[in-house]
PDB file of C-alpha atoms in Angstrom:
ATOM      1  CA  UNK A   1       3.870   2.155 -15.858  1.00  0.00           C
ATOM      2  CA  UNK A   2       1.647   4.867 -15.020  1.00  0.00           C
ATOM      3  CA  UNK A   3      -2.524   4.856 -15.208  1.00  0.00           C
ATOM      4  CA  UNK A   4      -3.097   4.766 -19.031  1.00  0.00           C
ATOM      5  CA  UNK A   5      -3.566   2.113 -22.136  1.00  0.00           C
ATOM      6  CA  UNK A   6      -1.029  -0.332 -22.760  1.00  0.00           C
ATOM      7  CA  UNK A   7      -1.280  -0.931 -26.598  1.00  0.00           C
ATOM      8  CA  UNK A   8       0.133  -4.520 -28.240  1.00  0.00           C
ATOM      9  CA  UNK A   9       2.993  -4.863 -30.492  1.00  0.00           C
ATOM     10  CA  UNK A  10       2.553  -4.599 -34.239  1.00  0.00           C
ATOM     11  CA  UNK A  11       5.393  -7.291 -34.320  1.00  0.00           C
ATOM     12  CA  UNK A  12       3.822  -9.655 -31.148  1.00  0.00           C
ATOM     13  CA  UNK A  13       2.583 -12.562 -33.329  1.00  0.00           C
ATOM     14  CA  UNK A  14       0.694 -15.557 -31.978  1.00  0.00           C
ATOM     15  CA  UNK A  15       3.292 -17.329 -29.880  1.00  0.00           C
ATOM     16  CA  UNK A  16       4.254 -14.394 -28.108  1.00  0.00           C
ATOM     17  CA  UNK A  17       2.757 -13.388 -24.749  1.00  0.00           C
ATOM     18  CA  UNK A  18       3.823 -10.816 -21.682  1.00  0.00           C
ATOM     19  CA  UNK A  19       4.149 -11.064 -17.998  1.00  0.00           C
ATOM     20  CA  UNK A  20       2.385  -8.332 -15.630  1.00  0.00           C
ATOM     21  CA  UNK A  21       3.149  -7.584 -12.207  1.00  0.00           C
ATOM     22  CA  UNK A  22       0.224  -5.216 -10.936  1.00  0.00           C
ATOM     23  CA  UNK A  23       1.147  -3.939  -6.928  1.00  0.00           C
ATOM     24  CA  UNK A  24      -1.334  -2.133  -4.845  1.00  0.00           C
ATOM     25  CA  UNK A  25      -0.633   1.207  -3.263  1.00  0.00           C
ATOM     26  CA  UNK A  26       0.069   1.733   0.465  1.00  0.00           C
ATOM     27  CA  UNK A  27      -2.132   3.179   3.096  1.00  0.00           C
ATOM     28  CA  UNK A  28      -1.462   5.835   5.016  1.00  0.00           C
ATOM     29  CA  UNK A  29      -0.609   6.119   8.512  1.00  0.00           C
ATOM     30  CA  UNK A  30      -3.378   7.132  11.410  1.00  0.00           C
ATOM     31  CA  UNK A  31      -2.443  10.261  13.668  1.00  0.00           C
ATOM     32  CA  UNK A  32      -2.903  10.565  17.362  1.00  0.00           C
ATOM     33  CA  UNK A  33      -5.087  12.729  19.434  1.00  0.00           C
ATOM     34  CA  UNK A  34      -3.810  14.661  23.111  1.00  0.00           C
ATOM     35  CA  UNK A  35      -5.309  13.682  26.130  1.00  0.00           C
ATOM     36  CA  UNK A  36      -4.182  14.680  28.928  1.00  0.00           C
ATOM     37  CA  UNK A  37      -2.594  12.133  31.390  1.00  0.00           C
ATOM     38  CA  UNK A  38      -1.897   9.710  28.341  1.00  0.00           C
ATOM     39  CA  UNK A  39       0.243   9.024  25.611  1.00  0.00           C
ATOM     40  CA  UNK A  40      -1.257   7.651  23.024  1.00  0.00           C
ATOM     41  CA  UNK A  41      -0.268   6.066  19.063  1.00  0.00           C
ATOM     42  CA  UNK A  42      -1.966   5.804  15.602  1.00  0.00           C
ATOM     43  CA  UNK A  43      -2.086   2.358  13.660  1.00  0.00           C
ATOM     44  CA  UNK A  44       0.063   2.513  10.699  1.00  0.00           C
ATOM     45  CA  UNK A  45      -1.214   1.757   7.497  1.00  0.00           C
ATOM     46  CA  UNK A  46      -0.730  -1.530   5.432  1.00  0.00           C
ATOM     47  CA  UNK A  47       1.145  -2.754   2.780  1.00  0.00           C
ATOM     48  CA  UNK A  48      -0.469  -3.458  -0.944  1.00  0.00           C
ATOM     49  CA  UNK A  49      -0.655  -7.069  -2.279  1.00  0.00           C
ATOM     50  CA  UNK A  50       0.938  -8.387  -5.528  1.00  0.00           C
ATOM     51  CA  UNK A  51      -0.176 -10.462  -8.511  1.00  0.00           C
ATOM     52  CA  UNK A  52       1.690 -11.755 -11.244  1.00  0.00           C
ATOM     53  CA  UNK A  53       0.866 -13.403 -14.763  1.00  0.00           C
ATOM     54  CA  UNK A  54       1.467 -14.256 -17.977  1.00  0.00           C
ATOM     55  CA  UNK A  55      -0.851 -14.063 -20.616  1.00  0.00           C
ATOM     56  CA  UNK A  56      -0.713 -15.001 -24.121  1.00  0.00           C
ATOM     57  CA  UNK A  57      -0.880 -12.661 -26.598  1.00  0.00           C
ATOM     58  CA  UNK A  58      -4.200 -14.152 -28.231  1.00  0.00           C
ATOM     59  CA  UNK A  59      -5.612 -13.662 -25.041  1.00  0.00           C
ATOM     60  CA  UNK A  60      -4.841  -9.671 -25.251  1.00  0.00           C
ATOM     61  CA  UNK A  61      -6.894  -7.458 -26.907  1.00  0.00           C
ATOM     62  CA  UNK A  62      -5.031  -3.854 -29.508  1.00  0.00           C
ATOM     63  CA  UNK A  63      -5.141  -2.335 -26.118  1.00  0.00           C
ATOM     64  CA  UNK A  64      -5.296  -2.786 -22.513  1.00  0.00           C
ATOM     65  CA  UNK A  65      -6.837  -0.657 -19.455  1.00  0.00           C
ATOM     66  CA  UNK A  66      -3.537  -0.048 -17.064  1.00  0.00           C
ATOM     67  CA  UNK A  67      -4.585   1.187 -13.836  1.00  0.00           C
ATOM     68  CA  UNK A  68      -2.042   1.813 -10.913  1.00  0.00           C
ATOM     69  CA  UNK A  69      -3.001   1.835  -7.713  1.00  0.00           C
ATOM     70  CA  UNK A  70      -2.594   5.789  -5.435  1.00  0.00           C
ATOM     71  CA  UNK A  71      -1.031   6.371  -2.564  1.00  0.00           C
ATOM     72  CA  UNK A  72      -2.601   6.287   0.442  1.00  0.00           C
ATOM     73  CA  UNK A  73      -3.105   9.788   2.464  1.00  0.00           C
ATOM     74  CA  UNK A  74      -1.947  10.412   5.624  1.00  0.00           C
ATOM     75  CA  UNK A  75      -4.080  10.654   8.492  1.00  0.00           C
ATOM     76  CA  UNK A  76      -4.396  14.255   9.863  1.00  0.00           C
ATOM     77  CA  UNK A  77      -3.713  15.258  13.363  1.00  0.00           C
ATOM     78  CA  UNK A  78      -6.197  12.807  15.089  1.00  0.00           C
ATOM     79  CA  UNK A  79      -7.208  11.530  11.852  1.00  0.00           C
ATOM     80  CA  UNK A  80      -7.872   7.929   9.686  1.00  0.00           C
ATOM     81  CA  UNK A  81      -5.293   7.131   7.263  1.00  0.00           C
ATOM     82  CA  UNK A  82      -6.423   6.418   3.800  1.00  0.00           C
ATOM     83  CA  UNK A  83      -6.562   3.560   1.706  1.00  0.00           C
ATOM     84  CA  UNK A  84      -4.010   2.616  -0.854  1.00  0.00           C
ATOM     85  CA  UNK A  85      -5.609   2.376  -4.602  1.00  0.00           C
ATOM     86  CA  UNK A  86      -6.093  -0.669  -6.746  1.00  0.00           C
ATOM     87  CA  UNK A  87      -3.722  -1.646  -9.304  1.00  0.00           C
ATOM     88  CA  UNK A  88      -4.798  -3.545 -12.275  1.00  0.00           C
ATOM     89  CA  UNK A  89      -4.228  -5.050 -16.009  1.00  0.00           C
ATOM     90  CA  UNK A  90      -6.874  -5.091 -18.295  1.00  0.00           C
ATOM     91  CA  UNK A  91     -10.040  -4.166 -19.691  1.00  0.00           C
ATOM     92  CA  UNK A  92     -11.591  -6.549 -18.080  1.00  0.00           C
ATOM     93  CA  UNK A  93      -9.115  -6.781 -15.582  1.00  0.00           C
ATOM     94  CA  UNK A  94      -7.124 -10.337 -16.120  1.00  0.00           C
ATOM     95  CA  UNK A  95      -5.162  -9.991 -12.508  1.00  0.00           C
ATOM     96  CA  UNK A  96      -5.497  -7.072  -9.908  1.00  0.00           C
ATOM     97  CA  UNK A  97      -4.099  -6.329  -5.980  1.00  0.00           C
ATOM     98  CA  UNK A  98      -6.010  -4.262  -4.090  1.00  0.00           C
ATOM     99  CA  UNK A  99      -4.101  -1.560  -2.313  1.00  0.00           C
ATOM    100  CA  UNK A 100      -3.229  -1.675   1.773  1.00  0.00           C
ATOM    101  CA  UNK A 101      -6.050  -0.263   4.574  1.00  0.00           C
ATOM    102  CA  UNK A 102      -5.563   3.159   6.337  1.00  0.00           C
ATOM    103  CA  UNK A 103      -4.478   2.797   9.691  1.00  0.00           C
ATOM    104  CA  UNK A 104      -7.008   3.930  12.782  1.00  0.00           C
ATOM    105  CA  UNK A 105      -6.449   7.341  14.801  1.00  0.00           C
ATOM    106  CA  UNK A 106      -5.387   7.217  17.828  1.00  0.00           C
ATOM    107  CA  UNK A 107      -8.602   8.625  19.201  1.00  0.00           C
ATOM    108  CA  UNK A 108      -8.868  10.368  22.560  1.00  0.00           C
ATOM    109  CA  UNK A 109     -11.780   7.585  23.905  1.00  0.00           C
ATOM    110  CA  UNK A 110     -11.037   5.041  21.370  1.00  0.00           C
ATOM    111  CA  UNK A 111      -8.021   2.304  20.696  1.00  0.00           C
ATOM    112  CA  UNK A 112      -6.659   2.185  16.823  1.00  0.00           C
ATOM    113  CA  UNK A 113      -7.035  -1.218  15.687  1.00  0.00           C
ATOM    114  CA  UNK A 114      -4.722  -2.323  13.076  1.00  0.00           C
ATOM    115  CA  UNK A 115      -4.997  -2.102   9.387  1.00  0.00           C
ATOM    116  CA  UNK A 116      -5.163  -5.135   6.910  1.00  0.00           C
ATOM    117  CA  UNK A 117      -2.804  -5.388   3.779  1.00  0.00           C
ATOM    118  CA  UNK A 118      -3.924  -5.301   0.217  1.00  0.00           C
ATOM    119  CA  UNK A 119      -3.924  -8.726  -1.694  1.00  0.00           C
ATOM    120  CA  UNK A 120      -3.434  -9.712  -4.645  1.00  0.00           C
ATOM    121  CA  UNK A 121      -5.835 -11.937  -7.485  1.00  0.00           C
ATOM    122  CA  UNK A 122      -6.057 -13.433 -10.675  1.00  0.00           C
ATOM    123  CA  UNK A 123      -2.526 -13.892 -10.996  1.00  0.00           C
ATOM    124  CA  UNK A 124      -0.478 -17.132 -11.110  1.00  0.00           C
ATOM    125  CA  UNK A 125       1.104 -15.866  -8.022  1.00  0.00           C
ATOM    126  CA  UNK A 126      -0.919 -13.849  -5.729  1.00  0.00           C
ATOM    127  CA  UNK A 127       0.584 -12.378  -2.567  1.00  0.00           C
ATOM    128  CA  UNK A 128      -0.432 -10.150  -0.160  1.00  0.00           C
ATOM    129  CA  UNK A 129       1.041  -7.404   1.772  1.00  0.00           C
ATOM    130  CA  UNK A 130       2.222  -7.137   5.305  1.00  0.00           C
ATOM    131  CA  UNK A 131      -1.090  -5.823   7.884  1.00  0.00           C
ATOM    132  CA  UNK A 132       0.061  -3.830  10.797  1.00  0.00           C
ATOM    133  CA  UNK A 133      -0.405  -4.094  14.577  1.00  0.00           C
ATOM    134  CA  UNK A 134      -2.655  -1.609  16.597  1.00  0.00           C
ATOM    135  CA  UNK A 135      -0.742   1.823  18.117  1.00  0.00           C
ATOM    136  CA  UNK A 136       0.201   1.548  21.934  1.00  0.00           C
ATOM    137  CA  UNK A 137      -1.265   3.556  24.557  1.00  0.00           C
ATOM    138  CA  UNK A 138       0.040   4.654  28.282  1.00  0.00           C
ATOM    139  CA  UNK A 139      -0.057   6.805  30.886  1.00  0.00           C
ATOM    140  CA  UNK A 140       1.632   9.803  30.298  1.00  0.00           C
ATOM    141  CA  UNK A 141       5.100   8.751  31.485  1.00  0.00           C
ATOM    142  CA  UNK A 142       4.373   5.397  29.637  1.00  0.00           C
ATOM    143  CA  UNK A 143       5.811   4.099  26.270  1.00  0.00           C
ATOM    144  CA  UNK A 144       2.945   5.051  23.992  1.00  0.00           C
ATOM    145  CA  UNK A 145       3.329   4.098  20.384  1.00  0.00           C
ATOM    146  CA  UNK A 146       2.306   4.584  16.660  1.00  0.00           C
ATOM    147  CA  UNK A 147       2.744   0.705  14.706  1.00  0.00           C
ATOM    148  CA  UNK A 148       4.850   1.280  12.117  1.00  0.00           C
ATOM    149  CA  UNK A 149       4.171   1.082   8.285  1.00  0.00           C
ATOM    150  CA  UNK A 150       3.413  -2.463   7.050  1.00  0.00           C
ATOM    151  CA  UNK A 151       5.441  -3.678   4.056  1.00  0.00           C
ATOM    152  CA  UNK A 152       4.304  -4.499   0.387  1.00  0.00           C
ATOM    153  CA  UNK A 153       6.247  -7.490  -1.279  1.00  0.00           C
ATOM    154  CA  UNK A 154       8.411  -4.927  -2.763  1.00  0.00           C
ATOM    155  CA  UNK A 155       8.939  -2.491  -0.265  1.00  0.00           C
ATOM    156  CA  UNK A 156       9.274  -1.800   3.430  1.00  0.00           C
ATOM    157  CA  UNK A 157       6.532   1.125   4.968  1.00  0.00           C
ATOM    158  CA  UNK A 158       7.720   4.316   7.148  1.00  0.00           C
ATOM    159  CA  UNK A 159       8.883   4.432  10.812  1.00  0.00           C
ATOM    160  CA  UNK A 160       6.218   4.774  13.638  1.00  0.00           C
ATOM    161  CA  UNK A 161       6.841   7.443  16.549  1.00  0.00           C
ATOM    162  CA  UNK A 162       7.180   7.040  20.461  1.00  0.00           C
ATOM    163  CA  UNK A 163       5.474   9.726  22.896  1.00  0.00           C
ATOM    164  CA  UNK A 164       9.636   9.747  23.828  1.00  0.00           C
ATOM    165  CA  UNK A 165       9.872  11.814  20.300  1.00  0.00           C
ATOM    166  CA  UNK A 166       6.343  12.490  20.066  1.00  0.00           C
ATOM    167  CA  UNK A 167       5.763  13.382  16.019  1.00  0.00           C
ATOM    168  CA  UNK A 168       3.863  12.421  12.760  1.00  0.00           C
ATOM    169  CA  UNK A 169       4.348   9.255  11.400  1.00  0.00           C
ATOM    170  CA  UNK A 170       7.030   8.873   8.663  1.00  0.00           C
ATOM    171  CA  UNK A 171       5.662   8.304   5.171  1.00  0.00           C
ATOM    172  CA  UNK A 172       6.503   5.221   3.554  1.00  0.00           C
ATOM    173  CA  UNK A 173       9.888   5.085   1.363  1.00  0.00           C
ATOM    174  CA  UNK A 174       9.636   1.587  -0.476  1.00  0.00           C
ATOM    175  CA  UNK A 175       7.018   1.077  -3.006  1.00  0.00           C
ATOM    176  CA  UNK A 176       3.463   0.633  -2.413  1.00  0.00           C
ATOM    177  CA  UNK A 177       4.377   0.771   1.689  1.00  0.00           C
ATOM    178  CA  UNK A 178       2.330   1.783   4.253  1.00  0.00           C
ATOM    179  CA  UNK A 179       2.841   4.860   6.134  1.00  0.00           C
ATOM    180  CA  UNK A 180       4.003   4.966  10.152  1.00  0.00           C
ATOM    181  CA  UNK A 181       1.676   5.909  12.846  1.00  0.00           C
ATOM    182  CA  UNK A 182       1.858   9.448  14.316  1.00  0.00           C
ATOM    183  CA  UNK A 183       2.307   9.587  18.899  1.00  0.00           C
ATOM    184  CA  UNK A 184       1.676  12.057  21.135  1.00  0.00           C
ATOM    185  CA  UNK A 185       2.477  12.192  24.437  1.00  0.00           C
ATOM    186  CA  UNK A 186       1.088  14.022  27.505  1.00  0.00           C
ATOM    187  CA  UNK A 187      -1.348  16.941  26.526  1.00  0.00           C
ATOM    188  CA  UNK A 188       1.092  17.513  23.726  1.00  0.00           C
ATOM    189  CA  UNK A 189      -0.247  18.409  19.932  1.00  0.00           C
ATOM    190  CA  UNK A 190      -2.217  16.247  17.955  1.00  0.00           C
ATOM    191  CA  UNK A 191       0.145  14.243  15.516  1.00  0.00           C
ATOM    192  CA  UNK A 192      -0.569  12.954  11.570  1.00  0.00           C
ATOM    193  CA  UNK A 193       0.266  10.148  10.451  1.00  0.00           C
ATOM    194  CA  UNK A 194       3.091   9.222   6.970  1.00  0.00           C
ATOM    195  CA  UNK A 195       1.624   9.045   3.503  1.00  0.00           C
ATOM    196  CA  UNK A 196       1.364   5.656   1.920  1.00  0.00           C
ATOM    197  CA  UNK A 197       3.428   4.883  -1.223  1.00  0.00           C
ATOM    198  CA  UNK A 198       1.871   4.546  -5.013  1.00  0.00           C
ATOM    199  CA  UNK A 199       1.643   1.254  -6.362  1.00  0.00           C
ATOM    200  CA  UNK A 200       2.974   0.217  -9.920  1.00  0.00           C
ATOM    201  CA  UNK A 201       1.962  -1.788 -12.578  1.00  0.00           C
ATOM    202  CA  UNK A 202       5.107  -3.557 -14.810  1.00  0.00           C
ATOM    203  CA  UNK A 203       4.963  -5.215 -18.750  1.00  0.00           C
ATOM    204  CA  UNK A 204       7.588  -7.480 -20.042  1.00  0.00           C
ATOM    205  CA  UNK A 205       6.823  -8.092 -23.617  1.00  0.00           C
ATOM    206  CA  UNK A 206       8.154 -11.209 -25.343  1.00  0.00           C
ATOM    207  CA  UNK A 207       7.957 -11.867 -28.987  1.00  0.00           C
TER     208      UNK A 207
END
């Protein structure tokens, strides 16, 4: 379901009710700065959280506010990685799951700390996401690392890179994933981080 109105069933009488899954989007990787003599890795960005519930159809209004949760950007070349949107069902919002953090540049005076997943709430089951682990740094002949993308409960993030293959982070390939964290290695170019994946919002209908 995309960001819109979800509108109730002329033929949904008072026994029926529906069951919403509402997933929060990813965040995007962080990149890595060049500095010379190290190698250095961006925190990848964290998985979105989950709700589920059902809800009877008394409880539902004609219509419904759908909201689904964006993507979250890649970090640039030495750059933050952005937040993954909020995904939600509901005018007044009966269950949401807030999307997964941006992971932290790999700065050239500064460590990237890891990024914390989205959650879900409201929901008879509420999960959250998978957080990630900070980037690696090293000398320049070390093993300095990007973290790699942090899952969602429905889908695994995108790969991290080694100053070995020094690169931007991969974006995120299963839904509402977290993006991997870019690497550089000695001196080299500044790396971006992978784009987070959008979140989703599902309906079953039973009547």
């Amino acid at each position: 379901t995309s960001t819109g109105t979800w509108t109730k069933s002329s033929d949904m009488d008072s026994t029926g009710f529906i069951v919403v899954t509402v997933v929060g989007g990813g965040g995007g990787g962080g990149g890595a700065a060049t500095l010379s003599g190290s190698s250095r890795g961006g925190a990848g960005g964290a998985g979105g959280g989950m709700a589920i519930e059902r809800i009877a159809a008394s409880s539902l209004g004609a219509t419904e506010t759908v909201t689904v949760g964006a993507a979250g950007a890649a970090g640039a070349a030495d750059g933050n990685g952005g937040a993954g949107g909020t995904s939600s069902f509901g005018t007044s919002a009966f269950l949401s799951a807030t999307g997964g953090n941006g992971g932290t540049k790999a700065a050239s005076s500064t460590s990237p700390s890891g990024a914390t997943a989205g959650v879900g709430s409201g929901g008879d089951v509420n999960l959250a996401g998978c957080s990630t682990a900070p980037g690696y740094e090293g000398s320049a002949d070390d093993k300095g690392m990007g973290s790699p993308g942090g899952c969602s409960p429905l889908g695994g993030g995108g790969r991290s890179k080694s100053n070995l293959n020094s690169g931007d982070g991969v974006a995120a390939a299963g839904l509402a994933g977290g993006g991997g964290g870019g690497a550089t290695s000695d001196a080299s170019t500044a790396r971006a981080g992978g784009a987070g994946t959008a979140g989703l919002v599902i309906v079953y209908n039973y009547y």
